PDB file of C-alpha atoms in Angstrom:
ATOM      1  CA  UNK J  28       2.032 -16.729   4.353  1.00 43.00           C
ATOM      2  CA  UNK J  29       4.729 -18.708   2.623  1.00 48.00           C
ATOM      3  CA  UNK J  30       8.071 -17.087   1.975  1.00 49.00           C
ATOM      4  CA  UNK J  31       7.506 -17.269  -1.791  1.00 54.00           C
ATOM      5  CA  UNK J  32       4.250 -15.286  -1.495  1.00 61.00           C
ATOM      6  CA  UNK J  33       5.966 -12.019  -0.538  1.00 62.00           C
ATOM      7  CA  UNK J  34       5.145  -9.208  -2.928  1.00 65.00           C
ATOM      8  CA  UNK J  35       5.924  -5.949  -1.123  1.00 70.00           C
ATOM      9  CA  UNK J  36       7.137  -4.597   2.173  1.00 75.00           C
ATOM     10  CA  UNK J  37       7.670  -1.437   4.170  1.00 77.00           C
ATOM     11  CA  UNK J  38      11.040  -1.090   5.823  1.00 77.00           C
ATOM     12  CA  UNK J  39      12.241   1.229   8.588  1.00 79.00           C
ATOM     13  CA  UNK J  40      15.983   1.487   9.063  1.00 74.00           C
ATOM     14  CA  UNK J  41      19.222   2.524   7.475  1.00 70.00           C
ATOM     15  CA  UNK J  42      20.802   1.430   4.213  1.00 69.00           C
ATOM     16  CA  UNK J  43      22.876  -1.392   5.688  1.00 72.00           C
ATOM     17  CA  UNK J  44      19.740  -3.116   6.982  1.00 71.00           C
ATOM     18  CA  UNK J  45      18.023  -2.605   3.649  1.00 73.00           C
ATOM     19  CA  UNK J  46      20.769  -4.578   1.904  1.00 77.00           C
ATOM     20  CA  UNK J  47      19.858  -7.628   3.994  1.00 76.00           C
ATOM     21  CA  UNK J  48      16.365  -7.520   2.447  1.00 75.00           C
ATOM     22  CA  UNK J  49      17.910  -7.706  -1.017  1.00 74.00           C
ATOM     23  CA  UNK J  50      19.660 -10.939  -0.006  1.00 78.00           C
ATOM     24  CA  UNK J  51      16.440 -12.722   1.031  1.00 76.00           C
ATOM     25  CA  UNK J  52      15.554 -15.802  -1.026  1.00 78.00           C
ATOM     26  CA  UNK J  53      12.640 -15.611  -3.454  1.00 73.00           C
ATOM     27  CA  UNK J  54      11.515 -12.464  -5.246  1.00 73.00           C
ATOM     28  CA  UNK J  55      10.402  -9.386  -3.359  1.00 66.00           C
ATOM     29  CA  UNK J  56       8.891  -7.136  -5.988  1.00 67.00           C
ATOM     30  CA  UNK J  57       8.685  -3.853  -4.063  1.00 75.00           C
ATOM     31  CA  UNK J  58      10.436  -2.496  -0.997  1.00 78.00           C
ATOM     32  CA  UNK J  59       9.604   0.943   0.351  1.00 81.00           C
ATOM     33  CA  UNK J  60      12.251   2.232   2.736  1.00 81.00           C
ATOM     34  CA  UNK J  61      12.136   5.176   5.120  1.00 84.00           C
ATOM     35  CA  UNK J  62      14.159   6.198   8.134  1.00 84.00           C
ATOM     36  CA  UNK J  63      12.611   6.776  11.541  1.00 84.00           C
ATOM     37  CA  UNK J  64      13.112  10.521  11.067  1.00 87.00           C
ATOM     38  CA  UNK J  65      11.341  10.496   7.697  1.00 86.00           C
ATOM     39  CA  UNK J  66       8.373   8.676   9.198  1.00 85.00           C
ATOM     40  CA  UNK J  67       8.228  11.088  12.143  1.00 88.00           C
ATOM     41  CA  UNK J  68       8.177  14.117   9.822  1.00 91.00           C
ATOM     42  CA  UNK J  69       5.987  12.691   7.057  1.00 89.00           C
ATOM     43  CA  UNK J  70       3.205  10.211   7.887  1.00 81.00           C
ATOM     44  CA  UNK J  71       2.896   9.513   4.150  1.00 85.00           C
ATOM     45  CA  UNK J  72       6.535   8.468   3.717  1.00 85.00           C
ATOM     46  CA  UNK J  73       5.270   5.174   2.322  1.00 84.00           C
ATOM     47  CA  UNK J  74       3.029   5.168  -0.755  1.00 83.00           C
ATOM     48  CA  UNK J  75       0.219   2.947   0.510  1.00 80.00           C
ATOM     49  CA  UNK J  76      -1.318   2.710  -2.972  1.00 81.00           C
ATOM     50  CA  UNK J  77       1.699   0.655  -4.035  1.00 79.00           C
ATOM     51  CA  UNK J  78       0.757  -1.978  -1.439  1.00 76.00           C
ATOM     52  CA  UNK J  79      -2.668  -2.631  -2.973  1.00 79.00           C
ATOM     53  CA  UNK J  80      -3.425  -5.116  -5.716  1.00 76.00           C
ATOM     54  CA  UNK J  81      -6.365  -4.452  -8.027  1.00 81.00           C
ATOM     55  CA  UNK J  82      -8.294  -7.469  -9.270  1.00 84.00           C
ATOM     56  CA  UNK J  83     -11.122  -7.415 -11.805  1.00 87.00           C
ATOM     57  CA  UNK J  84     -13.420 -10.118 -13.147  1.00 85.00           C
ATOM     58  CA  UNK J  85     -15.082 -10.094 -16.550  1.00 79.00           C
ATOM     59  CA  UNK J  86     -17.966 -12.328 -17.641  1.00 74.00           C
ATOM     60  CA  UNK J  87     -18.277 -12.943 -21.382  1.00 73.00           C
ATOM     61  CA  UNK J  88     -22.040 -12.996 -22.000  1.00 70.00           C
ATOM     62  CA  UNK J  89     -21.506 -13.467 -25.747  1.00 72.00           C
ATOM     63  CA  UNK J  90     -21.197 -17.193 -25.023  1.00 63.00           C
ATOM     64  CA  UNK J  91     -24.907 -17.098 -24.114  1.00 61.00           C
ATOM     65  CA  UNK J  92     -25.852 -15.189 -27.247  1.00 66.00           C
ATOM     66  CA  UNK J  93     -25.490 -11.854 -25.474  1.00 65.00           C
ATOM     67  CA  UNK J  94     -28.340 -12.716 -23.088  1.00 69.00           C
ATOM     68  CA  UNK J  95     -26.868 -12.792 -19.575  1.00 66.00           C
ATOM     69  CA  UNK J  96     -30.024 -14.405 -18.129  1.00 71.00           C
ATOM     70  CA  UNK J  97     -29.294 -17.569 -20.151  1.00 65.00           C
ATOM     71  CA  UNK J  98     -26.090 -18.027 -18.157  1.00 65.00           C
ATOM     72  CA  UNK J  99     -28.137 -18.524 -14.961  1.00 68.00           C
ATOM     73  CA  UNK J 100     -29.895 -21.601 -16.374  1.00 62.00           C
ATOM     74  CA  UNK J 101     -28.612 -24.925 -15.203  1.00 56.00           C
TER      75      UNK J 101
END
């Protein structure tokens, strides 16, 4: 993965280490930070839903007169 493709990350450490992440080049849209103690006491210290990306695809069948079977021709 290229460095510019980073979108999110989970970080374990203290605040001084977290600052070094903020100084990385390129955008990092989301950082979730937790200490070792927090992770030991709470296995859900990170919100895993925030690490997922939802993608949807829509097909406009109106271009085929509303008949989706016409789009399969050709």
